[in-house]
Amino acid sequence: MIFFQFYMGVFYFLCSFFNCLRLVALSPINNRLLGERNLNHENTMLAGNNISIERDHYIEETNCSIVVKHENPVFYTLKKVDKWTGGSAIRIKKNVLKQEIEIKIAMDLFLNARRKYKDTVENINKVKLELALIESKIVVLKKKINILNDNEHNLDSGIENYRKKTNLLSSNLEMLNFKIDKIQEFFSSKKAFTTRKNTGTDIIRIFKIDREENFSMYERENMIKELENLLDERKGLLDEMEILLDEREDLLNKKELTKTQIFILTQKLNDKYNNHNEHLKRLDKLQEAKKTYKEIHKKTMKNFLYIVIRGYFNVLFR
């Protein structure tokens, strides 16, 4: 007899459990029992071992309105409502229906907590992936900035070299100008001179100089050629200096452009760092939410198992 009651109890429990699964999948209770099934963290309050939820709902099959005050252990007040006259409330004495509703609510809470927990874990993985992408972009930006800094250093070295070259050319020009001035001063200081044509070339013959000395025609021609060479050399130095100044100007422009690029990349790098810090804060919040939902998940699972086992023993020893 005892074994018979035990097997009957198992049979009733399995019937109740699979009937509960049917309600979850097919019954309109699934749409009407908890109204909005997306129970967020504000709707589900964790206080010690208690989870408090209050809702008014209408069950179409039984014309019942259910007011749920959910704590551990679970208590429900089921009231009969006349949909035509709004008649007086009476307690439903259908234990099977009551147990089905209790299991259904506990299962909804459990599945909702599980979904919230999985969503939080998924969001954590997304944030970690975004953090990895941001960190890779930060590495790339740092490399670009280092390259630009090296380029700027090389440009500074090039500009310094051009400055030394232009200073050397300036010194050479000063020496040439000094020689040219001396030669021109020599020619302009003569007291008397005449010119005559000789094989189509102007030859200057000086009759008298300050020191009362006579210069030969060969010496005068050499001095004139030296003057012409010095003038040509000065012109070459001036052209070379102009080229150096242009190249130096190009280097200065490139340096200015490099500084602008470094500034822009530095701004981007700072933005990436700020974005990285924001993602870290978001990740910390999600980690805290993960702990909370994991705790809720455990408690709702324990509550669901408790209700199922309690319903089983209620049927077994009824």
mmCIF file of C-alpha atoms in Angstrom:
data_model
loop_
_atom_site.group_PDB
_atom_site.id
_atom_site.type_symbol
_atom_site.label_atom_id
_atom_site.label_comp_id
_atom_site.label_asym_id
_atom_site.label_seq_id
_atom_site.Cartn_x
_atom_site.Cartn_y
_atom_site.Cartn_z
ATOM 1 C CA MET A 1 0.000 0.000 0.000
ATOM 2 C CA ILE A 2 2.840 2.364 0.865
ATOM 3 C CA PHE A 3 4.605 1.611 -2.427
ATOM 4 C CA PHE A 4 1.363 2.172 -4.278
ATOM 5 C CA GLN A 5 0.919 5.604 -2.665
ATOM 6 C CA PHE A 6 4.549 6.436 -3.436
ATOM 7 C CA TYR A 7 4.212 5.569 -7.126
ATOM 8 C CA MET A 8 0.907 7.414 -7.309
ATOM 9 C CA GLY A 9 2.587 10.440 -5.815
ATOM 10 C CA VAL A 10 5.371 10.250 -8.423
ATOM 11 C CA PHE A 11 2.737 9.912 -11.125
ATOM 12 C CA TYR A 12 0.816 12.979 -9.864
ATOM 13 C CA PHE A 13 4.038 14.962 -9.586
ATOM 14 C CA LEU A 14 5.057 14.164 -13.145
ATOM 15 C CA CYS A 15 1.615 15.034 -14.405
ATOM 16 C CA SER A 16 1.715 18.369 -12.585
ATOM 17 C CA PHE A 17 5.222 19.132 -13.806
ATOM 18 C CA PHE A 18 4.516 18.368 -17.475
ATOM 19 C CA ASN A 19 1.242 20.216 -17.233
ATOM 20 C CA CYS A 20 3.267 23.169 -15.943
ATOM 21 C CA LEU A 21 5.539 22.924 -18.985
ATOM 22 C CA ARG A 22 2.462 22.881 -21.194
ATOM 23 C CA LEU A 23 1.258 26.058 -19.510
ATOM 24 C CA VAL A 24 4.599 27.722 -20.081
ATOM 25 C CA ALA A 25 4.593 26.887 -23.778
ATOM 26 C CA LEU A 26 0.930 27.006 -24.819
ATOM 27 C CA SER A 27 -1.409 28.398 -22.216
ATOM 28 C CA PRO A 28 -2.697 31.984 -22.386
ATOM 29 C CA ILE A 29 -1.516 32.191 -18.794
ATOM 30 C CA ASN A 30 1.898 32.713 -20.351
ATOM 31 C CA ASN A 31 0.662 36.045 -21.725
ATOM 32 C CA ARG A 32 -1.735 37.048 -18.946
ATOM 33 C CA LEU A 33 -0.277 35.702 -15.722
ATOM 34 C CA LEU A 34 2.641 38.069 -15.358
ATOM 35 C CA GLY A 35 1.687 40.717 -17.919
ATOM 36 C CA GLU A 36 5.052 42.132 -18.907
ATOM 37 C CA ARG A 37 7.403 39.198 -18.517
ATOM 38 C CA ASN A 38 10.509 41.308 -18.799
ATOM 39 C CA LEU A 39 11.071 41.706 -15.078
ATOM 40 C CA ASN A 40 13.963 44.110 -14.798
ATOM 41 C CA HIS A 41 16.123 44.767 -11.796
ATOM 42 C CA GLU A 42 13.750 47.433 -10.517
ATOM 43 C CA ASN A 43 10.828 44.979 -10.535
ATOM 44 C CA THR A 44 12.832 42.257 -8.801
ATOM 45 C CA MET A 45 14.113 43.394 -5.414
ATOM 46 C CA LEU A 46 16.624 41.279 -3.559
ATOM 47 C CA ALA A 47 16.317 41.626 0.217
ATOM 48 C CA GLY A 48 18.196 38.929 2.071
ATOM 49 C CA ASN A 49 16.566 35.696 0.974
ATOM 50 C CA ASN A 50 13.295 37.376 -0.116
ATOM 51 C CA ILE A 51 12.182 38.374 -3.600
ATOM 52 C CA SER A 52 9.079 40.591 -3.558
ATOM 53 C CA ILE A 53 6.782 40.963 -6.583
ATOM 54 C CA GLU A 54 3.222 42.272 -6.679
ATOM 55 C CA ARG A 55 0.955 42.077 -9.724
ATOM 56 C CA ASP A 56 -2.771 41.925 -10.560
ATOM 57 C CA HIS A 57 -3.584 39.456 -13.328
ATOM 58 C CA TYR A 58 -6.542 37.807 -15.003
ATOM 59 C CA ILE A 59 -6.687 34.112 -15.911
ATOM 60 C CA GLU A 60 -9.079 33.582 -18.807
ATOM 61 C CA GLU A 61 -9.801 29.864 -18.369
ATOM 62 C CA THR A 62 -10.861 30.160 -14.724
ATOM 63 C CA ASN A 63 -12.132 33.757 -14.631
ATOM 64 C CA CYS A 64 -9.666 34.368 -11.802
ATOM 65 C CA SER A 65 -7.792 37.470 -10.760
ATOM 66 C CA ILE A 66 -4.550 36.701 -8.961
ATOM 67 C CA VAL A 67 -2.770 39.031 -6.523
ATOM 68 C CA VAL A 68 0.755 37.775 -5.887
ATOM 69 C CA LYS A 69 2.770 38.530 -2.761
ATOM 70 C CA HIS A 70 5.894 36.477 -3.335
ATOM 71 C CA GLU A 71 8.247 35.661 -0.465
ATOM 72 C CA ASN A 72 9.943 32.566 0.932
ATOM 73 C CA PRO A 73 7.880 30.496 1.583
ATOM 74 C CA VAL A 74 5.438 31.500 -1.168
ATOM 75 C CA PHE A 75 1.838 32.545 -0.377
ATOM 76 C CA TYR A 76 -0.854 33.407 -2.912
ATOM 77 C CA THR A 77 -4.342 34.793 -2.624
ATOM 78 C CA LEU A 78 -6.546 33.550 -5.480
ATOM 79 C CA LYS A 79 -9.873 35.338 -5.783
ATOM 80 C CA LYS A 80 -12.880 34.288 -7.827
ATOM 81 C CA VAL A 81 -14.209 37.193 -9.898
ATOM 82 C CA ASP A 82 -17.536 37.261 -11.687
ATOM 83 C CA LYS A 83 -16.694 39.017 -14.950
ATOM 84 C CA TRP A 84 -20.324 40.085 -15.399
ATOM 85 C CA THR A 85 -21.233 41.411 -11.968
ATOM 86 C CA GLY A 86 -17.892 41.602 -10.171
ATOM 87 C CA GLY A 87 -19.201 39.271 -7.486
ATOM 88 C CA SER A 88 -17.716 38.696 -4.049
ATOM 89 C CA ALA A 89 -14.311 37.077 -3.700
ATOM 90 C CA ILE A 90 -13.988 33.517 -2.567
ATOM 91 C CA ARG A 91 -10.884 31.352 -2.159
ATOM 92 C CA ILE A 92 -10.299 28.773 -4.849
ATOM 93 C CA LYS A 93 -9.800 25.334 -3.409
ATOM 94 C CA LYS A 94 -8.278 23.749 -6.443
ATOM 95 C CA ASN A 95 -4.878 22.750 -5.139
ATOM 96 C CA VAL A 96 -3.685 21.440 -8.488
ATOM 97 C CA LEU A 97 -4.396 24.763 -10.219
ATOM 98 C CA LYS A 98 -2.758 26.618 -7.342
ATOM 99 C CA GLN A 99 0.372 24.477 -7.596
ATOM 100 C CA GLU A 100 0.479 24.920 -11.371
ATOM 101 C CA ILE A 101 0.291 28.690 -10.957
ATOM 102 C CA GLU A 102 2.964 28.663 -8.260
ATOM 103 C CA ILE A 103 5.308 26.564 -10.390
ATOM 104 C CA LYS A 104 4.573 28.736 -13.419
ATOM 105 C CA ILE A 105 5.447 31.944 -11.550
ATOM 106 C CA ALA A 106 8.575 30.431 -10.000
ATOM 107 C CA MET A 107 9.671 29.147 -13.408
ATOM 108 C CA ASP A 108 9.102 32.586 -14.956
ATOM 109 C CA LEU A 109 11.224 34.204 -12.254
ATOM 110 C CA PHE A 110 13.930 31.584 -12.716
ATOM 111 C CA LEU A 111 13.986 31.872 -16.521
ATOM 112 C CA ASN A 112 13.960 35.671 -16.331
ATOM 113 C CA ALA A 113 16.909 35.700 -13.915
ATOM 114 C CA ARG A 114 18.743 33.227 -16.133
ATOM 115 C CA ARG A 115 18.111 35.374 -19.199
ATOM 116 C CA LYS A 116 19.301 38.494 -17.388
ATOM 117 C CA TYR A 117 22.434 36.691 -16.275
ATOM 118 C CA LYS A 118 23.200 35.442 -19.800
ATOM 119 C CA ASP A 119 22.540 38.900 -21.288
ATOM 120 C CA THR A 120 24.921 40.435 -18.766
ATOM 121 C CA VAL A 121 27.633 37.879 -19.592
ATOM 122 C CA GLU A 122 27.136 38.587 -23.306
ATOM 123 C CA ASN A 123 27.399 42.333 -22.715
ATOM 124 C CA ILE A 124 30.588 41.787 -20.707
ATOM 125 C CA ASN A 125 32.099 39.866 -23.624
ATOM 126 C CA LYS A 126 31.098 42.653 -26.027
ATOM 127 C CA VAL A 127 32.670 45.315 -23.812
ATOM 128 C CA LYS A 128 35.855 43.246 -23.520
ATOM 129 C CA LEU A 129 35.977 42.950 -27.322
ATOM 130 C CA GLU A 130 35.487 46.715 -27.675
ATOM 131 C CA LEU A 131 38.244 47.276 -25.111
ATOM 132 C CA ALA A 132 40.578 45.040 -27.105
ATOM 133 C CA LEU A 133 39.824 47.007 -30.300
ATOM 134 C CA ILE A 134 40.383 50.332 -28.525
ATOM 135 C CA GLU A 135 43.677 49.086 -27.080
ATOM 136 C CA SER A 136 44.840 47.979 -30.548
ATOM 137 C CA LYS A 137 43.961 51.426 -31.953
ATOM 138 C CA ILE A 138 45.860 53.051 -29.079
ATOM 139 C CA VAL A 139 48.935 50.967 -29.964
ATOM 140 C CA VAL A 140 48.658 52.006 -33.633
ATOM 141 C CA LEU A 141 48.289 55.689 -32.709
ATOM 142 C CA LYS A 142 51.307 55.496 -30.405
ATOM 143 C CA LYS A 143 53.408 53.996 -33.202
ATOM 144 C CA LYS A 144 52.322 56.746 -35.614
ATOM 145 C CA ILE A 145 53.116 59.439 -33.062
ATOM 146 C CA ASN A 146 56.555 57.907 -32.404
ATOM 147 C CA ILE A 147 57.259 57.838 -36.156
ATOM 148 C CA LEU A 148 56.219 61.479 -36.491
ATOM 149 C CA ASN A 149 58.383 62.408 -33.507
ATOM 150 C CA ASP A 150 61.353 60.685 -35.178
ATOM 151 C CA ASN A 151 60.580 62.527 -38.410
ATOM 152 C CA GLU A 152 60.438 65.809 -36.546
ATOM 153 C CA HIS A 153 63.817 65.056 -34.950
ATOM 154 C CA ASN A 154 65.295 64.247 -38.376
ATOM 155 C CA LEU A 155 63.836 67.462 -39.775
ATOM 156 C CA ASP A 156 65.412 69.414 -36.935
ATOM 157 C CA SER A 157 68.778 67.805 -37.748
ATOM 158 C CA GLY A 158 68.369 68.651 -41.437
ATOM 159 C CA ILE A 159 67.413 72.223 -40.639
ATOM 160 C CA GLU A 160 70.463 72.539 -38.397
ATOM 161 C CA ASN A 161 72.722 71.202 -41.169
ATOM 162 C CA TYR A 162 71.281 73.695 -43.641
ATOM 163 C CA ARG A 163 71.822 76.456 -41.113
ATOM 164 C CA LYS A 164 75.519 75.497 -40.825
ATOM 165 C CA LYS A 165 75.866 75.380 -44.607
ATOM 166 C CA THR A 166 74.253 78.795 -45.034
ATOM 167 C CA ASN A 167 76.510 80.233 -42.309
ATOM 168 C CA LEU A 168 79.576 78.819 -44.096
ATOM 169 C CA LEU A 169 78.388 80.266 -47.388
ATOM 170 C CA SER A 170 77.800 83.597 -45.708
ATOM 171 C CA SER A 171 81.381 83.567 -44.429
ATOM 172 C CA ASN A 172 82.697 82.721 -47.916
ATOM 173 C CA LEU A 173 80.593 85.503 -49.390
ATOM 174 C CA GLU A 174 82.000 87.958 -46.908
ATOM 175 C CA MET A 175 85.570 86.967 -47.902
ATOM 176 C CA LEU A 176 84.717 87.272 -51.601
ATOM 177 C CA ASN A 177 83.082 90.635 -51.078
ATOM 178 C CA PHE A 178 86.160 91.777 -49.203
ATOM 179 C CA LYS A 179 88.474 90.711 -52.071
ATOM 180 C CA ILE A 180 86.188 92.260 -54.672
ATOM 181 C CA ASP A 181 85.999 95.499 -52.745
ATOM 182 C CA LYS A 182 89.802 95.626 -52.493
ATOM 183 C CA ILE A 183 90.266 95.073 -56.212
ATOM 184 C CA GLN A 184 87.601 97.612 -57.108
ATOM 185 C CA GLU A 185 89.141 100.033 -54.658
ATOM 186 C CA PHE A 186 92.537 99.462 -56.319
ATOM 187 C CA PHE A 187 91.205 100.317 -59.750
ATOM 188 C CA SER A 188 89.250 103.313 -58.547
ATOM 189 C CA SER A 189 92.311 104.757 -56.742
ATOM 190 C CA LYS A 190 94.490 105.288 -59.903
ATOM 191 C CA LYS A 191 95.434 108.875 -60.803
ATOM 192 C CA ALA A 192 95.531 108.452 -64.580
ATOM 193 C CA PHE A 193 94.880 105.698 -67.094
ATOM 194 C CA THR A 194 94.151 105.337 -70.804
ATOM 195 C CA THR A 195 92.674 102.597 -72.949
ATOM 196 C CA ARG A 196 93.497 101.341 -76.399
ATOM 197 C CA LYS A 197 92.227 98.543 -78.619
ATOM 198 C CA ASN A 198 94.362 95.437 -78.935
ATOM 199 C CA THR A 199 92.958 92.373 -80.772
ATOM 200 C CA GLY A 200 89.443 93.366 -79.840
ATOM 201 C CA THR A 201 90.117 93.346 -76.110
ATOM 202 C CA ASP A 202 89.970 96.353 -73.775
ATOM 203 C CA ILE A 203 93.318 96.619 -72.057
ATOM 204 C CA ILE A 204 93.778 99.046 -69.206
ATOM 205 C CA ARG A 205 97.232 100.592 -69.036
ATOM 206 C CA ILE A 206 98.000 102.509 -65.934
ATOM 207 C CA PHE A 207 100.580 105.285 -66.288
ATOM 208 C CA LYS A 208 100.734 106.357 -62.685
ATOM 209 C CA ILE A 209 99.687 104.880 -59.350
ATOM 210 C CA ASP A 210 99.903 106.051 -55.748
ATOM 211 C CA ARG A 211 103.283 104.451 -55.198
ATOM 212 C CA GLU A 212 104.691 105.797 -58.466
ATOM 213 C CA GLU A 213 105.130 102.224 -59.787
ATOM 214 C CA ASN A 214 104.308 100.925 -63.256
ATOM 215 C CA PHE A 215 102.295 97.695 -63.704
ATOM 216 C CA SER A 216 102.821 95.566 -66.717
ATOM 217 C CA MET A 217 99.938 94.733 -69.035
ATOM 218 C CA TYR A 218 100.132 91.040 -67.954
ATOM 219 C CA GLU A 219 99.646 91.913 -64.247
ATOM 220 C CA ARG A 220 96.672 94.116 -64.983
ATOM 221 C CA GLU A 221 95.006 91.399 -67.081
ATOM 222 C CA ASN A 222 95.509 88.824 -64.310
ATOM 223 C CA MET A 223 93.900 91.155 -61.778
ATOM 224 C CA ILE A 224 90.925 91.723 -64.038
ATOM 225 C CA LYS A 225 90.509 87.960 -64.546
ATOM 226 C CA GLU A 226 90.725 87.412 -60.781
ATOM 227 C CA LEU A 227 88.015 89.965 -60.287
ATOM 228 C CA GLU A 228 85.808 88.266 -62.864
ATOM 229 C CA ASN A 229 86.421 84.873 -61.208
ATOM 230 C CA LEU A 230 85.547 86.271 -57.808
ATOM 231 C CA LEU A 231 82.332 87.779 -59.167
ATOM 232 C CA ASP A 232 81.380 84.466 -60.785
ATOM 233 C CA GLU A 233 82.181 82.600 -57.584
ATOM 234 C CA ARG A 234 80.082 85.037 -55.596
ATOM 235 C CA LYS A 235 77.183 84.543 -57.994
ATOM 236 C CA GLY A 236 77.492 80.753 -57.603
ATOM 237 C CA LEU A 237 77.539 81.072 -53.833
ATOM 238 C CA LEU A 238 74.464 83.308 -53.920
ATOM 239 C CA ASP A 239 72.624 80.795 -56.104
ATOM 240 C CA GLU A 240 73.662 77.940 -53.819
ATOM 241 C CA MET A 241 72.543 79.882 -50.766
ATOM 242 C CA GLU A 242 69.189 80.594 -52.377
ATOM 243 C CA ILE A 243 68.729 76.873 -53.021
ATOM 244 C CA LEU A 244 69.697 76.050 -49.434
ATOM 245 C CA LEU A 245 67.258 78.630 -48.098
ATOM 246 C CA ASP A 246 64.462 77.189 -50.243
ATOM 247 C CA GLU A 247 65.234 73.653 -49.052
ATOM 248 C CA ARG A 248 65.401 74.863 -45.475
ATOM 249 C CA GLU A 249 62.019 76.538 -45.929
ATOM 250 C CA ASP A 250 60.596 73.245 -47.207
ATOM 251 C CA LEU A 251 61.952 71.463 -44.140
ATOM 252 C CA LEU A 252 60.400 74.065 -41.868
ATOM 253 C CA ASN A 253 57.032 73.619 -43.599
ATOM 254 C CA LYS A 254 57.316 69.835 -43.256
ATOM 255 C CA LYS A 255 58.157 70.245 -39.578
ATOM 256 C CA GLU A 256 55.099 72.454 -39.062
ATOM 257 C CA LEU A 257 52.922 69.886 -40.851
ATOM 258 C CA THR A 258 54.434 67.118 -38.713
ATOM 259 C CA LYS A 259 53.679 69.053 -35.528
ATOM 260 C CA THR A 260 50.080 69.507 -36.690
ATOM 261 C CA GLN A 261 49.767 65.779 -37.400
ATOM 262 C CA ILE A 262 51.258 64.955 -33.993
ATOM 263 C CA PHE A 263 48.749 67.285 -32.332
ATOM 264 C CA ILE A 264 45.796 65.687 -34.167
ATOM 265 C CA LEU A 265 46.967 62.151 -33.376
ATOM 266 C CA THR A 266 47.553 63.115 -29.743
ATOM 267 C CA GLN A 267 43.967 64.371 -29.528
ATOM 268 C CA LYS A 268 42.724 61.105 -31.016
ATOM 269 C CA LEU A 269 44.890 59.174 -28.580
ATOM 270 C CA ASN A 270 43.425 61.106 -25.631
ATOM 271 C CA ASP A 271 39.912 60.399 -26.928
ATOM 272 C CA LYS A 272 40.746 56.702 -27.150
ATOM 273 C CA TYR A 273 42.063 56.752 -23.597
ATOM 274 C CA ASN A 274 38.865 58.445 -22.393
ATOM 275 C CA ASN A 275 36.763 55.912 -24.300
ATOM 276 C CA HIS A 276 38.875 53.134 -22.807
ATOM 277 C CA ASN A 277 38.260 54.449 -19.289
ATOM 278 C CA GLU A 278 34.518 54.683 -19.948
ATOM 279 C CA HIS A 279 34.456 51.076 -21.146
ATOM 280 C CA LEU A 280 36.375 50.017 -18.049
ATOM 281 C CA LYS A 281 33.776 51.718 -15.842
ATOM 282 C CA ARG A 282 30.986 50.072 -17.846
ATOM 283 C CA LEU A 283 32.742 46.732 -17.481
ATOM 284 C CA ASP A 284 32.947 47.182 -13.704
ATOM 285 C CA LYS A 285 29.216 47.922 -13.548
ATOM 286 C CA LEU A 286 28.445 44.868 -15.671
ATOM 287 C CA GLN A 287 30.621 42.717 -13.428
ATOM 288 C CA GLU A 288 28.638 43.925 -10.402
ATOM 289 C CA ALA A 289 25.366 43.300 -12.261
ATOM 290 C CA LYS A 290 26.632 39.829 -13.177
ATOM 291 C CA LYS A 291 27.194 39.021 -9.493
ATOM 292 C CA THR A 292 23.735 40.352 -8.611
ATOM 293 C CA TYR A 293 21.939 38.399 -11.355
ATOM 294 C CA LYS A 294 23.937 35.292 -10.534
ATOM 295 C CA GLU A 295 22.728 35.554 -6.935
ATOM 296 C CA ILE A 296 19.153 36.135 -8.095
ATOM 297 C CA HIS A 297 19.499 33.193 -10.487
ATOM 298 C CA LYS A 298 20.556 30.912 -7.634
ATOM 299 C CA LYS A 299 17.770 32.081 -5.340
ATOM 300 C CA THR A 300 15.042 31.772 -7.998
ATOM 301 C CA MET A 301 16.309 28.303 -8.926
ATOM 302 C CA LYS A 302 16.214 27.245 -5.276
ATOM 303 C CA ASN A 303 12.739 28.746 -4.957
ATOM 304 C CA PHE A 304 11.543 26.930 -8.083
ATOM 305 C CA LEU A 305 12.902 23.593 -6.826
ATOM 306 C CA TYR A 306 11.380 24.255 -3.424
ATOM 307 C CA ILE A 307 7.929 24.849 -4.935
ATOM 308 C CA VAL A 308 8.179 21.791 -7.197
ATOM 309 C CA ILE A 309 9.243 19.547 -4.314
ATOM 310 C CA ARG A 310 6.601 21.024 -2.016
ATOM 311 C CA GLY A 311 3.950 20.435 -4.669
ATOM 312 C CA TYR A 312 5.152 16.875 -5.080
ATOM 313 C CA PHE A 313 4.823 16.148 -1.367
ATOM 314 C CA ASN A 314 1.460 17.911 -1.223
ATOM 315 C CA VAL A 315 0.180 15.577 -3.925
ATOM 316 C CA LEU A 316 1.904 12.567 -2.372
ATOM 317 C CA PHE A 317 0.459 12.993 1.120
ATOM 318 C CA ARG A 318 -2.849 14.532 0.151
#
